[in-house]
PDB file of C-alpha atoms in Angstrom:
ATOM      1  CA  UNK A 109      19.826 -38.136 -34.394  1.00 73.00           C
ATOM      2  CA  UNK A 110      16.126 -38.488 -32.944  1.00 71.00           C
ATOM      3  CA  UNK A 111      17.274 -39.043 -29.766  1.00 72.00           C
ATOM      4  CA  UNK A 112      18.945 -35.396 -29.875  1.00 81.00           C
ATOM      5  CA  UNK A 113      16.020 -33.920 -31.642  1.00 76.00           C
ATOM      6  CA  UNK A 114      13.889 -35.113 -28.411  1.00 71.00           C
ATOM      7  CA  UNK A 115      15.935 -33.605 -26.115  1.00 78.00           C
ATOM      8  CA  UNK A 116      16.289 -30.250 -27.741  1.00 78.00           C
ATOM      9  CA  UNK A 117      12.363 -30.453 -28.186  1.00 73.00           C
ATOM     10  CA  UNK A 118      11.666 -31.697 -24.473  1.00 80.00           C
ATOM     11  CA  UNK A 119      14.329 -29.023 -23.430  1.00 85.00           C
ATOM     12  CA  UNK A 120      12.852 -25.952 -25.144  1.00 84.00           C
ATOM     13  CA  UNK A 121       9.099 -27.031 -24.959  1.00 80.00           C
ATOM     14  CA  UNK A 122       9.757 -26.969 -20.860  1.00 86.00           C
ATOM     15  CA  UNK A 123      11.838 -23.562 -21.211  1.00 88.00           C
ATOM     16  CA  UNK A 124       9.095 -21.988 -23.095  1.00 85.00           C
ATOM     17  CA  UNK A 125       5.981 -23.240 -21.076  1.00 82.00           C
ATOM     18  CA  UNK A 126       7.830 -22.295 -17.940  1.00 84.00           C
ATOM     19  CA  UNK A 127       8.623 -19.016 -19.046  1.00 84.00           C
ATOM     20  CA  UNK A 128       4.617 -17.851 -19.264  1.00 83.00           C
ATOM     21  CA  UNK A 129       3.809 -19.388 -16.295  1.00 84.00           C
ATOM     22  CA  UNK A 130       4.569 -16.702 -14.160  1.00 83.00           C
ATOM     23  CA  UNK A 131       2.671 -14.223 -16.283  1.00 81.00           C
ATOM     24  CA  UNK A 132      -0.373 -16.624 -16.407  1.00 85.00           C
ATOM     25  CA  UNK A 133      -0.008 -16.946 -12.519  1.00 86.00           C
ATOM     26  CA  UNK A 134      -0.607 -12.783 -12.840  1.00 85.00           C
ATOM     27  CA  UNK A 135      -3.236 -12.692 -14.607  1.00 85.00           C
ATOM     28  CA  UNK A 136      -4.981 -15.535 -12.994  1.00 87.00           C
ATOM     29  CA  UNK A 137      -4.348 -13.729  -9.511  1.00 89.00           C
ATOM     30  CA  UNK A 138      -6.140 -10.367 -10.999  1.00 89.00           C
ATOM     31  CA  UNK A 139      -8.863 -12.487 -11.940  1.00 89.00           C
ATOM     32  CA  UNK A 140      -9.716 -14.073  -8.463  1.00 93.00           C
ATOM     33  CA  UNK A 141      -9.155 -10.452  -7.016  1.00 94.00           C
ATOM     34  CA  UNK A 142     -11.634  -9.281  -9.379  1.00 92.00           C
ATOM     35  CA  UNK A 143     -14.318 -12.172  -8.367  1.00 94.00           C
ATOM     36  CA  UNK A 144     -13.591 -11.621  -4.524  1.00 95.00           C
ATOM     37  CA  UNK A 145     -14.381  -7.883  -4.633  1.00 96.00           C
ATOM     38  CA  UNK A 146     -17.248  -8.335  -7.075  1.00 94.00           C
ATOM     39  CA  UNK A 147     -18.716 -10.877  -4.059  1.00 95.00           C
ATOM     40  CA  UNK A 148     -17.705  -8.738  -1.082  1.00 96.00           C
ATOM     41  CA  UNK A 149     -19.056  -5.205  -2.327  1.00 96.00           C
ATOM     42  CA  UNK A 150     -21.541  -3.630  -3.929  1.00 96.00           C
ATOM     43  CA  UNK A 151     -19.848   0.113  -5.463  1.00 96.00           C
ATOM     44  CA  UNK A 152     -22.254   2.729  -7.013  1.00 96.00           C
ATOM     45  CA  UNK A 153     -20.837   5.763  -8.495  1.00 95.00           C
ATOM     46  CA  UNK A 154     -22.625   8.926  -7.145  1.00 94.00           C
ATOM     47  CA  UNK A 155     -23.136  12.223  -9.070  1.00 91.00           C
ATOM     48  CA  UNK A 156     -22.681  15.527  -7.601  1.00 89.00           C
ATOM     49  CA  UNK A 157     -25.591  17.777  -8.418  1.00 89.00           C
ATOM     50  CA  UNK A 158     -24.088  21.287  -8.920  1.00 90.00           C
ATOM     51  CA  UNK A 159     -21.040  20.153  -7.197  1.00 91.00           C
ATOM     52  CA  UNK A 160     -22.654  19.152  -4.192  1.00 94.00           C
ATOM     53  CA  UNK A 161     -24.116  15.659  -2.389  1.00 95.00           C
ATOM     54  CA  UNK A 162     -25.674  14.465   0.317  1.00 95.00           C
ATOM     55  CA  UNK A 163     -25.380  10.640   1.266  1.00 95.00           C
ATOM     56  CA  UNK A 164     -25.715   8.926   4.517  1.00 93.00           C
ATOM     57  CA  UNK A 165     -25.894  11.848   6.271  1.00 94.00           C
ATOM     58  CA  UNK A 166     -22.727  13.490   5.276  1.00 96.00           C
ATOM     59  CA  UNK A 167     -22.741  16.885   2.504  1.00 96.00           C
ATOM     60  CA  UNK A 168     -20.249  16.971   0.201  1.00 96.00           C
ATOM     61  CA  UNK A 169     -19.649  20.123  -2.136  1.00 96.00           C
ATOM     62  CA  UNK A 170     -16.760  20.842  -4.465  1.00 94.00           C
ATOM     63  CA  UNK A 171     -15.470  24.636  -4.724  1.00 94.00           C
ATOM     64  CA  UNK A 172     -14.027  25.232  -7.775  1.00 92.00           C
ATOM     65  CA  UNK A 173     -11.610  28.616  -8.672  1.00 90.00           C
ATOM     66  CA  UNK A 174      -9.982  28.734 -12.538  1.00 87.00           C
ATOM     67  CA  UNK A 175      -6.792  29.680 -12.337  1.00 84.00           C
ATOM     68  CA  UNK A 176      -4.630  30.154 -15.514  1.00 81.00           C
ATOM     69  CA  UNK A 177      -4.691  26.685 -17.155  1.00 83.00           C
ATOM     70  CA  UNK A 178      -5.975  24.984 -14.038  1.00 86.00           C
ATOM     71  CA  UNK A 179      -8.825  24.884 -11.503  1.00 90.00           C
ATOM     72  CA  UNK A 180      -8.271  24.587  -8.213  1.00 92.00           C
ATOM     73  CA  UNK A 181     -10.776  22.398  -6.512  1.00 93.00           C
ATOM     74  CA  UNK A 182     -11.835  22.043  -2.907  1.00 95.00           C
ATOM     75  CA  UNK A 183     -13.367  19.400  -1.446  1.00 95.00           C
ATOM     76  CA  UNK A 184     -15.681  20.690   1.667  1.00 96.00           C
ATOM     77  CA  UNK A 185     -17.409  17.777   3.760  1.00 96.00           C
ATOM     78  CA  UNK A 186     -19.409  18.429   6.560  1.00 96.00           C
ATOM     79  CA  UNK A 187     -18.532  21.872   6.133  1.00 93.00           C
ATOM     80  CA  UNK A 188     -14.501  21.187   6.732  1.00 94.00           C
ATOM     81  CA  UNK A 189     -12.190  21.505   3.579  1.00 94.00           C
ATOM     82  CA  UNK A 190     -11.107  17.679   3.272  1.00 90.00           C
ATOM     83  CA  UNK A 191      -7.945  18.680   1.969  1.00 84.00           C
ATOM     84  CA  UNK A 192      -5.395  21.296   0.386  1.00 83.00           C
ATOM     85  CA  UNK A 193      -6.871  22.351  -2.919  1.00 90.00           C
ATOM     86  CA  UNK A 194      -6.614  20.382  -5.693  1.00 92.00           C
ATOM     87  CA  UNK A 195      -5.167  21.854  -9.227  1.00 91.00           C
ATOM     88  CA  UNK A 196      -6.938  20.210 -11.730  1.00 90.00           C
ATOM     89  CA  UNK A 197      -5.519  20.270 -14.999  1.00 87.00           C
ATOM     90  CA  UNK A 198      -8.044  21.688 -17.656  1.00 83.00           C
ATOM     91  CA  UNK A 199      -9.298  18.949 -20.651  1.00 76.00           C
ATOM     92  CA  UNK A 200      -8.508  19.505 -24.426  1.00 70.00           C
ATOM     93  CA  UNK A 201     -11.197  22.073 -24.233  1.00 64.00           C
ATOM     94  CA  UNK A 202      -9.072  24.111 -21.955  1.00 56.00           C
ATOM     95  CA  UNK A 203     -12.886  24.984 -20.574  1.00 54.00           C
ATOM     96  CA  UNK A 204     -13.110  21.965 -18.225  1.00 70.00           C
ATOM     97  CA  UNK A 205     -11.195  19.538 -15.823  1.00 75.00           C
ATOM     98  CA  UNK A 206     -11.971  16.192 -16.336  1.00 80.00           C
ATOM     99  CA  UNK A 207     -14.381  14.963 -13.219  1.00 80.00           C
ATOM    100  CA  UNK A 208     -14.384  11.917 -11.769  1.00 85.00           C
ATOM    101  CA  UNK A 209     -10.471  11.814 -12.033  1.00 90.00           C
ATOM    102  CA  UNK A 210      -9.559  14.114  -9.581  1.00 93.00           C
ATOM    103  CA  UNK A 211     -12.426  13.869  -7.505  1.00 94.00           C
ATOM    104  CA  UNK A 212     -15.166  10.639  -7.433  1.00 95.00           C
ATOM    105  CA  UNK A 213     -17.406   9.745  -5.003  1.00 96.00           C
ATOM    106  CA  UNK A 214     -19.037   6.410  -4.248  1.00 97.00           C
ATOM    107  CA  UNK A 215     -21.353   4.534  -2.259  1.00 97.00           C
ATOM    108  CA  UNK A 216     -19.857   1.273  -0.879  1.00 97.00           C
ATOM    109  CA  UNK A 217     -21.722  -1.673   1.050  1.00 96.00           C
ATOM    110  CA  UNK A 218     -20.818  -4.731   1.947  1.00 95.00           C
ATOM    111  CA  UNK A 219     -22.754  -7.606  -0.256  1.00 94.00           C
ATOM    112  CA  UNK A 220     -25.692  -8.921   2.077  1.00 90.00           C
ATOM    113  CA  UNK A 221     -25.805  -5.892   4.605  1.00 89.00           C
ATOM    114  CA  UNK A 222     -29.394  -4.593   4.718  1.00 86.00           C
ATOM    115  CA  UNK A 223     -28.283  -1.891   7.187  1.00 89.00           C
ATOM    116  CA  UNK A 224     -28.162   1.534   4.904  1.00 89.00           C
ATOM    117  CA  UNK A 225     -26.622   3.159   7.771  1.00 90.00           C
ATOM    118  CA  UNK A 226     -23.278   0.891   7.124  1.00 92.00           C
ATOM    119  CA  UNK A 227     -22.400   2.180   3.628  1.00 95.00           C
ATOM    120  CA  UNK A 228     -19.700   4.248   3.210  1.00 97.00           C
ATOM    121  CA  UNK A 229     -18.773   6.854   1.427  1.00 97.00           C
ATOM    122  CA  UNK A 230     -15.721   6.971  -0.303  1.00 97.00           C
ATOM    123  CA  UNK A 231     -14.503   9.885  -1.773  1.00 97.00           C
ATOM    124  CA  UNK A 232     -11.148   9.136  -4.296  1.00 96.00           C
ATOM    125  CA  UNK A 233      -8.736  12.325  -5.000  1.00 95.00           C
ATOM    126  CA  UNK A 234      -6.012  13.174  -6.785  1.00 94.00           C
ATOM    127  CA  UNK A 235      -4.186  16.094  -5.508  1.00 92.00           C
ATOM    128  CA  UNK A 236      -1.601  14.989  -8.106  1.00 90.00           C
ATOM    129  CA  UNK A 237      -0.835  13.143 -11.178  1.00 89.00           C
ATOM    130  CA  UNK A 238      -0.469   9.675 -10.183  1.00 90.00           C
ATOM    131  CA  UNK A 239      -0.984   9.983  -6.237  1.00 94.00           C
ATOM    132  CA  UNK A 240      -4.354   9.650  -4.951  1.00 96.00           C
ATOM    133  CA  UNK A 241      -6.067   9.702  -1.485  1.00 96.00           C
ATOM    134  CA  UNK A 242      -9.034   7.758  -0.463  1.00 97.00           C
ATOM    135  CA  UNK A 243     -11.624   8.616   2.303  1.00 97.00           C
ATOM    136  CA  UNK A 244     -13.894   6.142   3.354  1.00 98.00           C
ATOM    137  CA  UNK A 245     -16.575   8.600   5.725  1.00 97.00           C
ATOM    138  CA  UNK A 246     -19.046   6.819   7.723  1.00 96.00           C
ATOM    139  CA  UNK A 247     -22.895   8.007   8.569  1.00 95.00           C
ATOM    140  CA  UNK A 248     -21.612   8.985  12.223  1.00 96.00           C
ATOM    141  CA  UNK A 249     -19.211  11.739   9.803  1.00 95.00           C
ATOM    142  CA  UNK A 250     -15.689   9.718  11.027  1.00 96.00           C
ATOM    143  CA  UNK A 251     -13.081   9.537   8.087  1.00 96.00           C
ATOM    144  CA  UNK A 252     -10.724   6.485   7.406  1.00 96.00           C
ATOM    145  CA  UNK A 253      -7.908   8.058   4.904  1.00 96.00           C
ATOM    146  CA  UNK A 254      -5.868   6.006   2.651  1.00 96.00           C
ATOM    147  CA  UNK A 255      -2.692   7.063   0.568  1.00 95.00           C
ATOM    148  CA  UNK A 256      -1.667   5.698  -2.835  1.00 94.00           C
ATOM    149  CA  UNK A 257       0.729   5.700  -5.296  1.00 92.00           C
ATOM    150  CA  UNK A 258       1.882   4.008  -9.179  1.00 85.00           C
ATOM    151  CA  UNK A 259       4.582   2.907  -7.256  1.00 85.00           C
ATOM    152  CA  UNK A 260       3.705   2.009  -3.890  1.00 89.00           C
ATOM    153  CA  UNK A 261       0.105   0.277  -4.228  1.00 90.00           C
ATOM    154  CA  UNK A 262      -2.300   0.119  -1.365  1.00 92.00           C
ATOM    155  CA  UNK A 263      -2.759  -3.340   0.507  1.00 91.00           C
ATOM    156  CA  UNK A 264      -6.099  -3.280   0.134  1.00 95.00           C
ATOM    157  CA  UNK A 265      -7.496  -4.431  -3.445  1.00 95.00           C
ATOM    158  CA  UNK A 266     -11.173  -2.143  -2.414  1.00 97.00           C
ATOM    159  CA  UNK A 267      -8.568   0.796  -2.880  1.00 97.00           C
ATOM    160  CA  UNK A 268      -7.082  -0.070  -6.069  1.00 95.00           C
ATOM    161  CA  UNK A 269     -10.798  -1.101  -7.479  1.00 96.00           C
ATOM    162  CA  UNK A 270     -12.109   2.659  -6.231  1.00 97.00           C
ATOM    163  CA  UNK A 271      -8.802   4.390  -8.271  1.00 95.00           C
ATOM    164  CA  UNK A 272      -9.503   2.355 -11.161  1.00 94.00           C
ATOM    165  CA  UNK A 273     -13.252   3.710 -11.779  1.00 94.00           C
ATOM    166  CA  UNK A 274     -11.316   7.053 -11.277  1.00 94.00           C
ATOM    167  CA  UNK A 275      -9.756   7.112 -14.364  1.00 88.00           C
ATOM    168  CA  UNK A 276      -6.863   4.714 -13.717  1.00 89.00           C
ATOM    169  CA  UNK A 277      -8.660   1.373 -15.476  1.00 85.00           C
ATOM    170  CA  UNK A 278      -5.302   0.110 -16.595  1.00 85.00           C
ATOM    171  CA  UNK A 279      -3.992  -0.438 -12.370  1.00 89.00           C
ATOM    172  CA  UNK A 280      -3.702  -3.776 -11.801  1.00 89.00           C
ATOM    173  CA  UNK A 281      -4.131  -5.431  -7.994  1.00 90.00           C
ATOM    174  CA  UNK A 282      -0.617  -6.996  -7.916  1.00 84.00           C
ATOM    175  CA  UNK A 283       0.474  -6.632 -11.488  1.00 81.00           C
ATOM    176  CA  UNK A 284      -0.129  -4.705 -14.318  1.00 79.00           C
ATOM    177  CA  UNK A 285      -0.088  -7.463 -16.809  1.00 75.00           C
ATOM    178  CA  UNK A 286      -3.977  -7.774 -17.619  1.00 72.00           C
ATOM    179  CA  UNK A 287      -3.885  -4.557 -18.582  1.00 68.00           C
ATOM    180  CA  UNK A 288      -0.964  -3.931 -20.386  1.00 59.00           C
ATOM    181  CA  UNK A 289      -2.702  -3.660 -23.741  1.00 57.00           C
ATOM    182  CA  UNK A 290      -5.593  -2.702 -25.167  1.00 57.00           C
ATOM    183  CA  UNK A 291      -5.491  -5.832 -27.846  1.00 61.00           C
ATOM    184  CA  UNK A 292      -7.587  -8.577 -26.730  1.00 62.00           C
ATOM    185  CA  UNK A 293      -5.271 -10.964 -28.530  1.00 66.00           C
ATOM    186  CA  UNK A 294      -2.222  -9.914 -25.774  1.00 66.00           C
ATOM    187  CA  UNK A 295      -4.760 -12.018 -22.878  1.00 70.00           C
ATOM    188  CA  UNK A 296      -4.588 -15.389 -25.378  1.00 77.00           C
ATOM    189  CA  UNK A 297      -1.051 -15.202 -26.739  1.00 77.00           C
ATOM    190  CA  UNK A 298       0.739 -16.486 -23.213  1.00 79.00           C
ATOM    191  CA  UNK A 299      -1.551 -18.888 -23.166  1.00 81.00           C
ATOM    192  CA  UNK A 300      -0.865 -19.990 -26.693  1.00 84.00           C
ATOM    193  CA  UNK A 301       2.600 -19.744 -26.205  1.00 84.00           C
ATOM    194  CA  UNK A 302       2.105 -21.887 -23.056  1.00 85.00           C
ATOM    195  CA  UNK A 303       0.317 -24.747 -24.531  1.00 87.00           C
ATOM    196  CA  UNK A 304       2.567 -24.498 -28.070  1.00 88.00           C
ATOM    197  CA  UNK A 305       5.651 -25.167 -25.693  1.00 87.00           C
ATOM    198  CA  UNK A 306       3.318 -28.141 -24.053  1.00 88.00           C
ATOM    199  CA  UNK A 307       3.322 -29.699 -27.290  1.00 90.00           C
ATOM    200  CA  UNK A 308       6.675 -29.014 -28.004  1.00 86.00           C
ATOM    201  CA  UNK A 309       7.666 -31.103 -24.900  1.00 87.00           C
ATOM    202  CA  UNK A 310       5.489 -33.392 -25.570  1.00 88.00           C
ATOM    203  CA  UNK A 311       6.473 -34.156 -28.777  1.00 85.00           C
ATOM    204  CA  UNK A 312       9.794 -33.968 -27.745  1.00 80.00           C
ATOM    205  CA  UNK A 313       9.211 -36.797 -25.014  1.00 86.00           C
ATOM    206  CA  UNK A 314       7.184 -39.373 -27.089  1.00 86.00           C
ATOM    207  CA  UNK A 315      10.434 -38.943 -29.683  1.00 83.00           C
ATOM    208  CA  UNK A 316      12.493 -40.154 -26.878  1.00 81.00           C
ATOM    209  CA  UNK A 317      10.589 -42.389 -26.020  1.00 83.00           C
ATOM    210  CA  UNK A 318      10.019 -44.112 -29.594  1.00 82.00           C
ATOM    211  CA  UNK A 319      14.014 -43.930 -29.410  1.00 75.00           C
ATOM    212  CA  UNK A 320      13.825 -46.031 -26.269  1.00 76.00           C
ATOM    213  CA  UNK A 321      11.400 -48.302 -27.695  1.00 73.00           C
ATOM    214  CA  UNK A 322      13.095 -48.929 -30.997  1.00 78.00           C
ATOM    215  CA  UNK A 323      16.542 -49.644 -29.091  1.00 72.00           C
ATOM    216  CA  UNK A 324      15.156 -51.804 -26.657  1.00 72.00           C
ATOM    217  CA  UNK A 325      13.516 -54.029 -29.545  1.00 69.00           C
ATOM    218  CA  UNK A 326      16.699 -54.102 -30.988  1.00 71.00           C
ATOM    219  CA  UNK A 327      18.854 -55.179 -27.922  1.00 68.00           C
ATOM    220  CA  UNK A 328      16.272 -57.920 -27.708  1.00 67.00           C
ATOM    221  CA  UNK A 329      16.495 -58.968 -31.263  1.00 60.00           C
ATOM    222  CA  UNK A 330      20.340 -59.088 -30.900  1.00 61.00           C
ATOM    223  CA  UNK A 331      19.852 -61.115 -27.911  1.00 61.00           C
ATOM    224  CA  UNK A 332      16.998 -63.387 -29.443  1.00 55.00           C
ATOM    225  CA  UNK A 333      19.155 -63.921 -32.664  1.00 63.00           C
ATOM    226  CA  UNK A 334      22.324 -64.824 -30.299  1.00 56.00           C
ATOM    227  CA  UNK A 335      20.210 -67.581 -28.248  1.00 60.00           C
ATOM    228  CA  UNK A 336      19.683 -69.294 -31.784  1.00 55.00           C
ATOM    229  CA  UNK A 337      21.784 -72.618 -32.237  1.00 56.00           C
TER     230      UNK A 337
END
């Protein structure tokens, strides 16, 4: 009977621990994403001052036209529209659009580069729920453009770190999963679940092995007892 009990232990400690390793593997991967970019770039949100900015020598203004229930916004830099207008759903106020979702700007620079003229600035869009674009314009006014989608995530994590400061905080790099939920108790339970199915095997292995033990004494008992005249 305790030699069953440890196997169904061992057997369902191991099922259990290996089925949150995967997710852990997730959420340890966002983590060490998270560490590399915070080494590898500095990122500084910049305002726009009456809808316009100038950084690095580039000028960036925003045009905005209401239009119903939604204001179409567009993006002039260097005195070229960037883009096809934007309609910007209006906030609950039915006043506003909600900025820095469909248009942010930043300043990016590479950690340890004292040369100003090397920052970049990136300017995140999106022209439509879900679907952004990303312009990384240099000081000598030459634009790098990156596409994005939910379902189709960039490559590059510096993408996917710019979208989430524009109102997408719960994209993950790879996954999701560290984001799933706003409970700070849904980070701990894998691993509690992890290290309860640990034990489990665990528990379930020093059973069998006490089995072992106890039969082995036995045997040798019998085999003493059998050697006496």
């Amino acid at each position: 009977m305790k030699k069953t009990i440890g196997i169904v232990l061992s057997i369902l400690g191991m099922m259990i621990s290996l089925a949150t390793v995967n997710p852990l593997y997730l959420m340890y991967q966002e983590k060490q994403i998270q560490r590399s970019l915070d080494h590898q770039y500095e990122i500084t949100h910049k305002d726009l001052i009456n809808n316009q900015l100038e950084f690095n020598n580039n000028i960036m203004e925003i045009i905005e036209e209401p239009s119903g229930n939604v204001v179409n916004l567009q993006v002039i830099l260097n005195g070229e529209p960037l883009a096809g207008p934007i309609a910007a759903q209006l906030s609950n106020d039915n006043v506003t659009y909600t900025k820095g979702v469909w248009v942010n700007t930043f300043a990016v620079r590479e950690t340890g580069n004292s040369n100003r003229q090397d920052d970049l600035l990136a300017i995140v869009t999106m022209p439509e729920l879900n679907k952004w674009n990303i312009y990384y314009v240099n000081h000598l006014k030459q634009i790098e453009v990156k596409h994005m989608d939910a379902g189709n995530k960039s490559n590059d994590p510096l993408d996917i770190r710019l979208i989430k400061y524009s109102g997408a905080s719960l994209m993950g790099y790879k996954s999701d999963i560290l984001y799933a939920s706003a409970n700070p108790f849904a980070l701990v339970i894998p691993v509690v679940i992890f290290i309860f199915g640990i034990l489990l095997t665990a528990a379930g292995l020093i059973t069998l092995l006490r089995v072992w033990v106890r039969n082995r004494l036995k045997k040798r008992e019998i085999k003493d007892s059998l050697k006496q005249p």
